[in-house]
XYZ file of C-alpha atoms in Angstrom:
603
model
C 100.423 59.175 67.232
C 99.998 61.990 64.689
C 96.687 61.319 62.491
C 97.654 61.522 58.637
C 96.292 64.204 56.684
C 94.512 64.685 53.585
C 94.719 68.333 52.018
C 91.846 69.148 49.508
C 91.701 71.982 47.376
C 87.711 72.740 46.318
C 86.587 75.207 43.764
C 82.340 76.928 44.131
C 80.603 79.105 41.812
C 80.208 82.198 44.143
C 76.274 82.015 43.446
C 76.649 78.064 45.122
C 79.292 79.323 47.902
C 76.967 80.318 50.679
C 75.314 77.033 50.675
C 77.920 74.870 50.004
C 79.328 76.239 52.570
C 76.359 75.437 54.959
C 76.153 72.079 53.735
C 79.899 71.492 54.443
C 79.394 72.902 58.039
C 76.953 70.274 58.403
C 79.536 67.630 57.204
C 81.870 68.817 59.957
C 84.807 67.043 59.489
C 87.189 69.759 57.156
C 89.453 71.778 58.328
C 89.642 74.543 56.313
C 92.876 76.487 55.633
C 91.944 80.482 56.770
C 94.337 83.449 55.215
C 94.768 86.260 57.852
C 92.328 89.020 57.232
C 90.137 91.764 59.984
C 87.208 91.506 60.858
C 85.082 93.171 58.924
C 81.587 95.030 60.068
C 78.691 92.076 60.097
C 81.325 89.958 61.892
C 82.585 92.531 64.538
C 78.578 93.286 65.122
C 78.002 89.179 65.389
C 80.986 89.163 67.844
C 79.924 91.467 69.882
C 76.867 90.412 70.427
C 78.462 86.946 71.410
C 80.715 88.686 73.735
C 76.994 90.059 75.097
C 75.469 86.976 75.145
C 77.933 85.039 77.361
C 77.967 87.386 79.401
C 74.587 86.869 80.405
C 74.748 83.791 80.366
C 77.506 84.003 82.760
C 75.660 86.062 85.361
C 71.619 83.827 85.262
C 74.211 80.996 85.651
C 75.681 82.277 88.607
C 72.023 83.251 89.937
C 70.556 80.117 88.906
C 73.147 78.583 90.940
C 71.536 80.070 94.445
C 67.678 78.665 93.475
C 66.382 76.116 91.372
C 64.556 77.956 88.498
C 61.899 76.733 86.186
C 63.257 77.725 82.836
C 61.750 77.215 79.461
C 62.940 77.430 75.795
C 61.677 79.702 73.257
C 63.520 79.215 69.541
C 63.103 82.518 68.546
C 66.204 84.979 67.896
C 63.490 87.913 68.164
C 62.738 87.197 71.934
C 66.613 86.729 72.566
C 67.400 89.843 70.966
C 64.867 91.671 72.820
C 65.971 89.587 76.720
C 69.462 90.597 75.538
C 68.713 94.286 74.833
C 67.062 94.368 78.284
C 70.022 92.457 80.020
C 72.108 95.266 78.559
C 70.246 98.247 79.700
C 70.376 96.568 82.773
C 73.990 95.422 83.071
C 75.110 99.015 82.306
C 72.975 100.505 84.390
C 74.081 97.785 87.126
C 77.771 98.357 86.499
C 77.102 102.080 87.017
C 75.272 101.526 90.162
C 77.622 99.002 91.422
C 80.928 101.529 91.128
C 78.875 104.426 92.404
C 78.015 102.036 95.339
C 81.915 101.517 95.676
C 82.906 104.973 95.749
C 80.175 105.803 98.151
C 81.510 103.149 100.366
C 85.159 104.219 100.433
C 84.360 108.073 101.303
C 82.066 106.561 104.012
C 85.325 104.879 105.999
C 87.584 107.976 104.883
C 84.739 110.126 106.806
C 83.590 107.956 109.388
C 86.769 108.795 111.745
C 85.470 113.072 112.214
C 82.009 111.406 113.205
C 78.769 112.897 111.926
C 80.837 115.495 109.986
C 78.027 118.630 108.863
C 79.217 120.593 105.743
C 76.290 123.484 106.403
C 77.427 124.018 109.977
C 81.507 124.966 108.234
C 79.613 127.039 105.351
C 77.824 128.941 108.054
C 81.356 129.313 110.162
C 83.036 130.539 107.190
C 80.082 133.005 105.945
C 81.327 134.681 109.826
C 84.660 134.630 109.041
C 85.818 131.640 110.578
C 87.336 128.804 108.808
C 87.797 125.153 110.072
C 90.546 122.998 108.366
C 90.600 119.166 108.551
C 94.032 117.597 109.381
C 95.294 113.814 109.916
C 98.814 113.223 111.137
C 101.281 110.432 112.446
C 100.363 110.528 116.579
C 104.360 109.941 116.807
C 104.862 113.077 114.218
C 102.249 115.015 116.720
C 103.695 118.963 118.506
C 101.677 119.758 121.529
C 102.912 123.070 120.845
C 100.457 123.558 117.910
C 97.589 123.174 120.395
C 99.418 126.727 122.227
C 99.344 128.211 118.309
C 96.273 127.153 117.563
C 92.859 126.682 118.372
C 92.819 122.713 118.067
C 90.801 119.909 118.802
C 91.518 116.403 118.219
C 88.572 114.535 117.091
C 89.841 111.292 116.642
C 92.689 108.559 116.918
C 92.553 105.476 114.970
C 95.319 103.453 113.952
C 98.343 105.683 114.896
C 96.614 108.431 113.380
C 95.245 111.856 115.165
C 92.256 112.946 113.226
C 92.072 116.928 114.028
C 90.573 120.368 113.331
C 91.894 124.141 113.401
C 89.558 126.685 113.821
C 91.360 129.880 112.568
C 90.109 133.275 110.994
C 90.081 133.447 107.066
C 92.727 135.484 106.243
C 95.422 134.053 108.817
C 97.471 131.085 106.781
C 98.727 127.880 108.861
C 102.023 126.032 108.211
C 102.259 122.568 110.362
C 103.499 119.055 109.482
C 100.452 117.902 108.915
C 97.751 116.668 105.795
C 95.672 118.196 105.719
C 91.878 116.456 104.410
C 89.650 117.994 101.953
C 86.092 117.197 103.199
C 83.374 116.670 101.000
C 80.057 118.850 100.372
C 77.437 115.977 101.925
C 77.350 114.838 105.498
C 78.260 111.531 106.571
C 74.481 110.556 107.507
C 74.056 111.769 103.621
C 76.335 109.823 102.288
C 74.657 106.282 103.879
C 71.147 107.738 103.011
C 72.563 107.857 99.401
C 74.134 104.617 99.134
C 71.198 102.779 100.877
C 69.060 104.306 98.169
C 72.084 103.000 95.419
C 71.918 99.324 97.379
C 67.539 99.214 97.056
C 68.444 100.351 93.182
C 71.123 97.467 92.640
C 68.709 95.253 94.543
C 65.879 96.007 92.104
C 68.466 95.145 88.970
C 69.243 91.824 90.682
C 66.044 91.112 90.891
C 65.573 91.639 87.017
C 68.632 89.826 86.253
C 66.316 86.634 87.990
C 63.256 87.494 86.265
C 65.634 86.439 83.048
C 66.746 82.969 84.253
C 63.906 81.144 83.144
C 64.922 82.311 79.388
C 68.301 80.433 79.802
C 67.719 78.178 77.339
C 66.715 80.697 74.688
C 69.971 82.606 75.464
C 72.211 79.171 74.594
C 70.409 78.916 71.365
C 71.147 82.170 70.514
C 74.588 81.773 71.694
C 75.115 78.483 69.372
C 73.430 80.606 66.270
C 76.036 83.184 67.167
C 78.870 80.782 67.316
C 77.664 79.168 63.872
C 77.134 82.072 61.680
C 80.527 83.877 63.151
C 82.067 80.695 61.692
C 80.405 80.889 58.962
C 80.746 84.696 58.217
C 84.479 84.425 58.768
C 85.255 81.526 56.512
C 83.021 83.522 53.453
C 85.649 86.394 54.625
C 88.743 85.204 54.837
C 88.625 82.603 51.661
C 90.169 83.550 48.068
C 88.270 84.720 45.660
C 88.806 84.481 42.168
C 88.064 85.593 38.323
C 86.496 88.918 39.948
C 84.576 86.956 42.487
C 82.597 84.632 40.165
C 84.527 81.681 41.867
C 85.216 80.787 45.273
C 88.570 78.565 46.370
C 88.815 76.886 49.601
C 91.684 74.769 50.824
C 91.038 72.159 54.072
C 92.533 69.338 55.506
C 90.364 65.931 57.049
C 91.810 63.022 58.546
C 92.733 60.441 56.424
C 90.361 57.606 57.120
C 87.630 60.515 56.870
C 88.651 61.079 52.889
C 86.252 58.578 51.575
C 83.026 60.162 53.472
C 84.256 63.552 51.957
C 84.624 62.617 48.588
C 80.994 61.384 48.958
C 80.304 64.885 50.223
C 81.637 66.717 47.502
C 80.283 63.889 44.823
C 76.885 65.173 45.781
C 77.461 69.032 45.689
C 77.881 70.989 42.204
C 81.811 71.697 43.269
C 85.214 71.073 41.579
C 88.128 69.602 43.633
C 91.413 68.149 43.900
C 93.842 65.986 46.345
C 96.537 68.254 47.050
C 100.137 67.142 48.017
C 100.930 68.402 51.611
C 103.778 70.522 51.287
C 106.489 71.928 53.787
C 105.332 75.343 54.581
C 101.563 74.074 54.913
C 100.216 74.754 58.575
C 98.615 71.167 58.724
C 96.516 70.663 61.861
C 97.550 68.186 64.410
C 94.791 65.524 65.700
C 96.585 63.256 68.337
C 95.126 59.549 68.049
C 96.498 57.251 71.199
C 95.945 54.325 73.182
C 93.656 54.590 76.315
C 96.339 55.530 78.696
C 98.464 57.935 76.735
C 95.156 59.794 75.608
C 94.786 61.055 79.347
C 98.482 62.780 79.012
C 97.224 64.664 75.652
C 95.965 67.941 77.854
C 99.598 68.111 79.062
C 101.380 68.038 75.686
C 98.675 70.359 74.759
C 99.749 72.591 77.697
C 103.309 73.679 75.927
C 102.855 73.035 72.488
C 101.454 69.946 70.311
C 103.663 68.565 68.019
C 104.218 69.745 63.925
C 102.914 67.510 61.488
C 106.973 66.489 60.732
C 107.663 65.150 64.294
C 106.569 62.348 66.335
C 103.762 62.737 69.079
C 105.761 63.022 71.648
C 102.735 62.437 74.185
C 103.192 58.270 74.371
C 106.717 58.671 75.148
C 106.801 61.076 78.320
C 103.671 59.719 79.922
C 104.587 56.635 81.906
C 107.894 58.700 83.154
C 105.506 61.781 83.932
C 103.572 59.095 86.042
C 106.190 57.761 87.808
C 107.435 61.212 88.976
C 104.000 62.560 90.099
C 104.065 59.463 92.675
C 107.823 59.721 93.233
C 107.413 63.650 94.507
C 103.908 62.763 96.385
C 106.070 60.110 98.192
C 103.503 58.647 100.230
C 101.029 55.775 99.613
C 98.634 56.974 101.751
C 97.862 60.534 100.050
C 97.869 58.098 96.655
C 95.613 55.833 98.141
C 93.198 58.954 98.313
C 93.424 60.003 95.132
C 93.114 56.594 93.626
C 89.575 56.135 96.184
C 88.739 59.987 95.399
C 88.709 59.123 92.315
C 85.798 56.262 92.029
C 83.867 58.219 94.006
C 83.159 61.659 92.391
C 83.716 60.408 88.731
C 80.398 59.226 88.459
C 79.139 62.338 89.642
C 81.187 64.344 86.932
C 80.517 65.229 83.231
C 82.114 63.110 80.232
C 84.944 65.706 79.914
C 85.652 65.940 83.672
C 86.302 61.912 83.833
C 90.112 61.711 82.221
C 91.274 64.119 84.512
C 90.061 62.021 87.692
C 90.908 59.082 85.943
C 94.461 60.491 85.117
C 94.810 61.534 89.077
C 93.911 57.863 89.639
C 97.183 57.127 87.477
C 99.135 59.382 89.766
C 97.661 57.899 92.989
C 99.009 54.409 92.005
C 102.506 55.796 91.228
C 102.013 57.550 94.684
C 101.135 53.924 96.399
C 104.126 51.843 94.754
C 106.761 54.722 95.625
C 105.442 55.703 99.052
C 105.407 52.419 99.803
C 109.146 51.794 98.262
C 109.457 54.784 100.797
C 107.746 53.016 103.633
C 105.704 56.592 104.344
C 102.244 56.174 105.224
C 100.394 59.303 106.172
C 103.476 60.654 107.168
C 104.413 57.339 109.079
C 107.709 55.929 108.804
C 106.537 52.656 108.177
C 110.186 50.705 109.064
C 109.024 52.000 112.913
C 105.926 50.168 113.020
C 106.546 46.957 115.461
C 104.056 44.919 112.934
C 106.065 45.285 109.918
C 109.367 44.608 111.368
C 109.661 41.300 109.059
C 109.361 43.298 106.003
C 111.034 46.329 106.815
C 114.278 45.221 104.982
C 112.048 46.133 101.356
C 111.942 49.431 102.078
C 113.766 51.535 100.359
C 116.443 54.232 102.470
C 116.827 57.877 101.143
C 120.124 56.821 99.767
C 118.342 54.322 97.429
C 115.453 56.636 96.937
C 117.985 59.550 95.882
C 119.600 56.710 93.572
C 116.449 55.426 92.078
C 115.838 59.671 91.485
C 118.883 59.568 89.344
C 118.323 56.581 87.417
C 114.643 57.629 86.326
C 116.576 60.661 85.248
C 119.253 59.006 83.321
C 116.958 56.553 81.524
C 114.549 59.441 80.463
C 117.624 61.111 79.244
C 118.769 58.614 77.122
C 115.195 57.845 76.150
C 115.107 61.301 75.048
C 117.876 60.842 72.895
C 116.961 58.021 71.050
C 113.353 59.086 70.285
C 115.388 62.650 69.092
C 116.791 60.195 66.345
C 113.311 58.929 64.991
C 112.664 62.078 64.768
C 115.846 63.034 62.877
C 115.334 59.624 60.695
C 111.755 61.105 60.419
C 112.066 64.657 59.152
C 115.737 64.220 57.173
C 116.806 60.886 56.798
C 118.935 58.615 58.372
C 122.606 59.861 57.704
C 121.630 63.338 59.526
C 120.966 60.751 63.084
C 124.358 58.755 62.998
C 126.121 61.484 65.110
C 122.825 61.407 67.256
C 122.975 57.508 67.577
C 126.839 57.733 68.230
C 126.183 59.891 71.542
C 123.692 57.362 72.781
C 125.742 54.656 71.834
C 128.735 55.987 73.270
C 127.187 57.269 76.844
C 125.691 53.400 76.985
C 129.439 52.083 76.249
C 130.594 54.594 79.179
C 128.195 53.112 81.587
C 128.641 49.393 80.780
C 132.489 50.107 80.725
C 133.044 52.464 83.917
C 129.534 52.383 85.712
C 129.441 48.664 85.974
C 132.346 48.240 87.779
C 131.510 50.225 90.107
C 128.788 48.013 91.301
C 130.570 44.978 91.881
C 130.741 43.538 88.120
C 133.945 42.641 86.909
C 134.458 43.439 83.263
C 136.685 41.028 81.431
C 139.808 42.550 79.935
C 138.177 41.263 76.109
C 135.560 43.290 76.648
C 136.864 46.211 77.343
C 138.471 46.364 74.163
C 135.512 46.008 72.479
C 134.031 48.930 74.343
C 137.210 50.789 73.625
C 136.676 50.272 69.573
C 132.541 51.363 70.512
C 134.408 54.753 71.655
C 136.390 54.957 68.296
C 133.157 54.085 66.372
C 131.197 56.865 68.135
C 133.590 59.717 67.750
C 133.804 58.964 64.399
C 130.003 59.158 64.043
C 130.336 62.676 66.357
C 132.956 64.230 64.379
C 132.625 63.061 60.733
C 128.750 62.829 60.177
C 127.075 65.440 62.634
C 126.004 67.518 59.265
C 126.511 65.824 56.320
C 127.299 67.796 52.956
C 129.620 70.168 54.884
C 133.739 69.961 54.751
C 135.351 67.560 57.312
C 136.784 70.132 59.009
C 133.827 72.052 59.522
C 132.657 68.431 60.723
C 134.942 68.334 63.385
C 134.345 71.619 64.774
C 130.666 71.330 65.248
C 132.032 67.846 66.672
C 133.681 69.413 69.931
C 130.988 72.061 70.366
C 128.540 69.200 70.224
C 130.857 67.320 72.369
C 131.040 70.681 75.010
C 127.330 71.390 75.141
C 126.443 67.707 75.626
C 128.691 67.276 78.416
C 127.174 70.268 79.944
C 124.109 69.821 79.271
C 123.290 66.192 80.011
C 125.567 66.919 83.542
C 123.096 69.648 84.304
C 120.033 67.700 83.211
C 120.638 64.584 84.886
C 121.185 66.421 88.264
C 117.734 68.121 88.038
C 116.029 64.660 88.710
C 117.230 65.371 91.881
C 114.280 67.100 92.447
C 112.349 63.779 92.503
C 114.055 62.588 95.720
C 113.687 66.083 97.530
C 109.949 66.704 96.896
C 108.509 63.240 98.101
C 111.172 63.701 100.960
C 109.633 67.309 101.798
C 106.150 65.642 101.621
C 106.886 62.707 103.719
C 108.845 64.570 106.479
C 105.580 67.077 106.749
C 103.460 64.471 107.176
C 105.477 63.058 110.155
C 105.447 66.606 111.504
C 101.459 67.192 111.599
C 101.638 63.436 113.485
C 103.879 64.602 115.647
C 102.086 67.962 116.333
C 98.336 65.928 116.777
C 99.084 63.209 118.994
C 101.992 65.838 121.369
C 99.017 68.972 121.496
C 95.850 67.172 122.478
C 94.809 67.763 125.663
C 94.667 65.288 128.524
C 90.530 65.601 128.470
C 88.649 62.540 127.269
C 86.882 62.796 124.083
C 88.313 66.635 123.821
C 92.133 65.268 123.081
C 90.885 62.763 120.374
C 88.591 65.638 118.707
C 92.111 67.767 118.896
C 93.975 65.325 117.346
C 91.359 64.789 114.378
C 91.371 68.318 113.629
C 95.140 68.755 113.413
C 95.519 65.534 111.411
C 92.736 66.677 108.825
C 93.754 70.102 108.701
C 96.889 69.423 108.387
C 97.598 66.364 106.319
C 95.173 67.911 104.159
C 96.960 71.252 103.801
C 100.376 68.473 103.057
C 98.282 67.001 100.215
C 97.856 70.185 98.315
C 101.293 71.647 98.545
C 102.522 68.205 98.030
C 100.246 68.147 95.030
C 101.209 71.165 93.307
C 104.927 70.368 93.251
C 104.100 66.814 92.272
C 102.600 68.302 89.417
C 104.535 71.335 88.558
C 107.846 69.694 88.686
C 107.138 66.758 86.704
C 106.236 69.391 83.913
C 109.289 71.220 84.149
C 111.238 68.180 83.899
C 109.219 67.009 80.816
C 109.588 70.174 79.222
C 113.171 71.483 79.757
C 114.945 68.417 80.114
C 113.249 65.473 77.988
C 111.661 67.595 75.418
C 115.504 69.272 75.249
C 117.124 65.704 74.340
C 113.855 64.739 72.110
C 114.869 67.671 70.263
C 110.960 67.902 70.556
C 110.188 71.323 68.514
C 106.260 71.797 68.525
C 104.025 74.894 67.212
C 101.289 72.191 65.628
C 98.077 74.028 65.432
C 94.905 71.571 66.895
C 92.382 70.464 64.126
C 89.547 72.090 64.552
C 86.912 71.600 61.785
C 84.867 73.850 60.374
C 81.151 72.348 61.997
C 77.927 73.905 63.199
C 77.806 73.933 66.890
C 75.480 71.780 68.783
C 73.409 73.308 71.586
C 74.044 71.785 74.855
């Protein structure tokens, strides 16, 4: 569900703005309308020195990470200024080091094939006249007859490659197939004398970067007083200003069982307001409010778009169906039975925001258990071939019936599709725009009680049919005569039959992409029979050896079968709630998040 909005207009002497403004961060509950305007100076200096500071904090993390460190707080932006002023003289100076290091390194392995290479001993040669060029070549591209030509000597062969030298006099020119390698100034024991002094240099600046991680704390103040006043600064920035700035206007939205603790607010501030009617164009922010279960399923909505403030939240209405076919392409109890267990066990251990994902993953574990076991596949064991469960072995569902049930998960979300499509139409324009809507749905449900029934062993009595035959008549007159009301008849009836063309395309082509659903948790299944197969057929005939054997191939293995099986379980799912449902929901999107304008607490 899509909280209701309340959009406030609020006028401030300019003198007052600045700590209104502070006062109304403190509120924290409006969401204030922002015009597009740069940066301007103070903001792009308080932005980059973010940028600085999480970066920082970035790196002690990571160092903190290796060793506990006793750290201690210091509320003072002076000493953070002056630990992040050091961290950048140091990070720069690091980065420098760091790519030197790296260049260092790769001329090291493009010498280290000619050996302890000695640029002095060439100079000298050439000062006599005598001039040694470097060459590398293909050994398969290789003429012996250049070693009758010249005076060669190959000095090396590594990796196909003859590594080579010509000794010739200055003045005489050479022409071979060959590359020939310009060598550097410095010697090859050079070169690691100079990087070992680069690595005790970069060793030093790590060890600075430590000497910081006890002033953690003071950095994530400073990063929260950055966060605030860039908030801040940009809001002062990018309101309107008017009567040559002696006022100040700002325009917000708050959720609509929040209005009575802001009109308190603004009771209590020297400020002029309004209640402001929400009008079409306004870019009202979308907070989603749902029930316990739907609520996990918000991060995926949020993942393509959240919904505009004129459409339903479509998040309720894809979430049991996005359940089902997370289990339906795991396919197999057991892997869901680890996820569900999984699940208790490290949520505990987890922060607040970590625990809805686990606790959504739990959600897809027990869709995994009730379809793998529909499947009878255990582990990757066909469960129908276990001698114990021969009584019961009837329940389980073939791949024919799996394949079936695919297909009827995809018709029903379909058709669910299309009838929340005409809330939405009833919604945003009124009801007469949905009656060609509702005559599709009621129409494709005629078709199946009429044709589809039948062909499941239900007789349909020759009374009824003609009543489904005057449903047909009622919904093509609903397709053809009120799919855009206003317009000419005939105009009516051509948008009729290009409705009627693309629907029976497009449903046809949707409908057979739940296909997908049988083949994954198939795929899945049949893997996990394979890595059984290949465990208990490879061990060797040792004792204790052939059981460890088989362990290790049925970890390794199922375990590699869980996360490929996992990632299509999830990634399909998504593409068939976004094409294919979200295409019949006539789902549209581009809702911006509310976000209100707060002061950031320090964690």
């Amino acid at each position: 569900m899509i909280v209701k909005m309340k959009k406030y207009g609020i006028i401030s002497y300019s003198k007052d703005f600045p700590n209104f403004l502070d006062s109304l961060q403190d509120f924290g509950l409006v969401d204030i309308t922002q015009t597009l305007c740069n940066l301007e100076g103070e903001e792009k200096k308080i932005l980059n020195w973010l940028n600085f500071c999480n970066e920082a904090i970035h790196r002690l993390e990571c160092y903190k990470a290796e060793k506990q460190y006793e750290t201690h707080s210091i509320r003072d932006s002076r000493k953070a200024t002056y630990i992040l002023k050091e961290y950048q003289k140091d990070a720069a100076e690091y980065e420098q080091v760091n790519e030197e290091i790296k260049q260092r390194d790769k001329l090291y392995r493009e010498l280290l094939p000619w050996g302890n290479y000695d640029p002095e001993i060439v100079e000298k040669l050439k000062k006599n006249g005598l001039e040694l060029l470097f060459f590398t070549c293909d050994k398969r591209n290789f003429d012996p007859k250049w070693n009758e030509d010249y005076d060669l000597e190959i000095v090396n062969e590594e990796k196909g490659l003859y590594y080579f030298v010509i000794a010739k006099p200055i003045h005489e020119k050479i022409v071979i197939a060959a590359n020939e390698v310009k060598m550097p100034e410095v010697s090859l024991n050079t070169q690691m004398e100079e990087v070992d002094v680069l690595k005790v240099r970069r060793a030093a600046l790590n060890k600075s970067f430590k000497e910081m991680i006890p002033y953690l704390p003071t950095l994530y103040e400073e990063r929260t007083r950055l966060q605030n006043a860039l908030s801040f600064d940009r809001i002062v920035t990018c309101t309107e200003s008017l009567h040559d700035d002696t006022v100040r206007v700002v325009q917000g939205f708050i959720p609509e069982e929040k209005e009575a603790a802001l009109l308190e607010f603004l009771d209590a501030h020297p400020v002029y307001y309004t209640a402001m009617n929400i009008e079409k164009g306004d870019n009202v922010p979308i907070l989603l409010k749902n029930n316990r279960f739907a609520k996990l399923f918000e991060p995926i909505t949020k993942i393509f778009s959240l919904p505009n403030y004129g459409e339903l939240d479509i998040t309720p209405f894809f979430a049991p169906f996005f359940m089902m076919f997370v289990g339906f392409c795991t396919g197999d109890a057991g892997y869901g039975l680890l996820l569900l267990l999984g699940g208790f066990l490290v949520k505990r251990k987890l922060s607040a925001a970590l625990r809805p994902i686990v606790s959504l993953a739990q959600w897809f574990g027990v869709a995994a258990i009730i379809f793998g076991l529909l499947g009878g596949t255990f582990f990757g064991v066909e469960l129908v071939e276990v001698p114990a469960l021969a009584r019961i072995k009837h329940y389980f569902f073939d791949q024919d019936k799996m394949m079936i049930m695919a297909f009827a998960l995809g018709g029903v979300q379909i058709l669910f599709g299309m009838m929340v499509s005409i809330a939405n139409i009833i919604k945003k324009r009124g009801f007469k725009f949905a009656i060609a809507r509702m005559g599709w749905v009621v129409l494709i449900l005629a078709l199946l009680g009429a044709y589809g029934l039948p062909m499941i062993g239900v007789a349909i009595p020759q009374p009824l049919m003609y009543v489904f035959y005057g449903i047909f008549a009622l919904s093509g007159v609903a397709i053809f005569f009120f799919n855009s009301p206003g317009t000419h008849p005939a105009v009516q009836v051509g948008l009729g039959a290009w409705d009627a063309f693309n629907m029976a395309t497009g449903v046809l082509g949707d409908f057979l992409s739940y296909v997908r659903l049988f083949a994954l948790g198939l795929t899945g299944g049949i893997l996990g029979g394979v890595f059984n197969k290949l465990a208990f057929d490879m061990s060797p005939d040792i004792p204790f050896v052939g059981i460890l054997v088989t362990l290790l191939i049925l970890l390794v293995g199922h375990s590699l079968n869980l996360l490929l099986t996992l990632i299509g379980a999830f990634v399909h799912p998504l593409r068939l709630t976004f094409v294919e449902f979200y295409k019949n929901a006539q789902f549209e999107g581009g809702g911006r998040e509310y976000k209100p304008f707060e002061k950031i607490k320090n964690k």
